[in-house]
XYZ file of C-alpha atoms in Angstrom:
131
model
C -0.152 0.068 0.059
C 1.173 3.535 -0.881
C 2.370 5.662 1.264
C 0.152 9.478 0.928
C 2.677 11.406 0.183
C 3.163 14.138 3.248
C 1.928 17.355 2.699
C 3.605 20.108 1.278
C 3.755 23.305 3.666
C 1.914 26.210 2.275
C 4.403 29.101 1.087
C 3.747 32.174 3.169
C 2.177 34.816 1.388
C 2.602 38.431 1.385
C 1.238 41.548 -0.215
C 3.423 44.419 -0.057
C 1.758 47.503 -1.176
C 4.093 50.744 -2.124
C 5.353 53.266 -4.230
C 8.592 53.266 -4.183
C 10.366 50.802 -6.428
C 13.436 50.588 -4.776
C 11.837 49.211 -1.591
C 9.658 47.282 -3.517
C 12.242 45.438 -5.421
C 14.238 45.291 -2.232
C 11.807 43.806 -0.132
C 10.433 40.914 -3.204
C 14.103 40.013 -3.453
C 14.403 39.398 0.440
C 11.103 37.420 0.603
C 11.651 35.573 -2.744
C 15.012 34.633 -0.601
C 12.493 33.384 2.522
C 10.678 31.384 -0.096
C 7.502 33.318 0.612
C 5.393 34.169 -2.171
C 5.438 38.109 -2.866
C 2.626 40.013 -4.566
C 3.191 44.338 -5.077
C 0.949 46.641 -5.757
C 1.696 50.790 -6.080
C -1.155 52.151 -4.146
C -4.177 51.667 -1.618
C -6.540 51.022 -4.514
C -4.394 48.466 -6.463
C -3.721 46.888 -2.797
C -7.689 46.018 -2.523
C -8.089 44.683 -5.648
C -5.209 42.566 -4.943
C -6.096 41.547 -1.604
C -9.119 39.046 -2.434
C -7.083 37.427 -5.428
C -4.172 36.696 -3.751
C -5.263 36.309 -0.165
C -2.154 37.044 1.445
C -1.192 35.869 5.130
C 0.227 39.444 5.969
C -0.190 42.861 4.187
C 3.304 44.912 4.830
C 1.107 48.746 3.591
C 2.663 51.912 2.917
C 0.976 55.419 4.403
C 2.265 57.986 2.233
C 0.989 56.521 -1.589
C -0.874 58.299 -4.750
C -4.749 57.444 -5.052
C -5.531 55.759 -2.076
C -3.146 56.290 1.296
C -2.479 53.743 3.512
C -4.825 54.796 6.125
C -7.561 54.820 4.148
C -6.709 51.394 2.682
C -6.484 50.162 6.499
C -10.023 51.659 7.346
C -11.516 49.819 3.929
C -9.720 47.049 5.077
C -11.279 47.114 8.465
C -14.581 46.923 6.805
C -14.159 43.586 5.411
C -15.108 40.107 7.327
C -11.759 38.684 7.066
C -8.947 40.078 9.981
C -6.294 40.869 7.817
C -2.952 41.236 9.389
C -1.072 44.253 8.298
C 2.167 45.724 9.111
C 2.194 49.473 8.048
C 5.576 49.568 6.772
C 6.503 53.360 6.772
C 8.475 56.427 7.203
C 6.164 57.919 9.073
C 7.593 57.385 12.823
C 5.514 60.569 14.884
C 3.703 59.571 17.345
C 0.449 60.692 16.369
C 0.675 58.270 12.909
C 1.729 55.599 15.115
C -1.369 55.955 16.788
C -3.621 56.631 14.302
C -2.312 53.350 12.399
C -2.895 51.482 15.371
C -6.382 52.578 16.239
C -7.136 51.955 12.646
C -6.193 48.189 13.429
C -2.629 47.563 12.140
C -0.843 44.207 13.761
C 2.480 46.385 14.013
C 4.029 49.844 12.969
C 7.543 49.591 11.008
C 9.120 52.405 10.398
C 11.618 51.594 7.442
C 14.846 53.381 8.498
C 14.592 51.597 11.577
C 14.634 48.091 10.818
C 16.385 45.875 8.277
C 14.634 43.702 5.614
C 15.554 40.581 7.470
C 13.966 41.819 10.704
C 10.964 43.166 8.676
C 10.824 39.121 7.860
C 11.120 38.174 11.362
C 7.929 40.477 12.012
C 5.903 38.997 9.399
C 6.806 35.496 10.235
C 5.797 36.323 13.761
C 2.584 37.873 12.864
C 1.895 35.262 10.689
C 2.862 32.536 12.929
C 5.088 30.753 10.694
C 8.373 29.562 12.253
């Protein structure tokens, strides 16, 4: 009798929403190295469209973007019945911005200049419950 094949662990999925191409390229490279599936969007409106089709484990969301900023997108995400896991990944480090992001339902708040891509990957793993 043939042994069932062990189930392959699901590849973690990250949706990165940022309009800075340098940041996008850097994080795509890092998450690919770490064996994540990663999808990107350039603004909140495009990101909202990709959330449903990609079904990410974690959303990395910039705040300052054209069309729809990260705060607006976060407000829209929180109207959904699925409790999306969101890390705000931004250069805005003012106390008011951090408080607003957390009040809107972000799971974490990361100031880009204070964290390496490896540290961001570890935060994603922790929030997604991936070891």
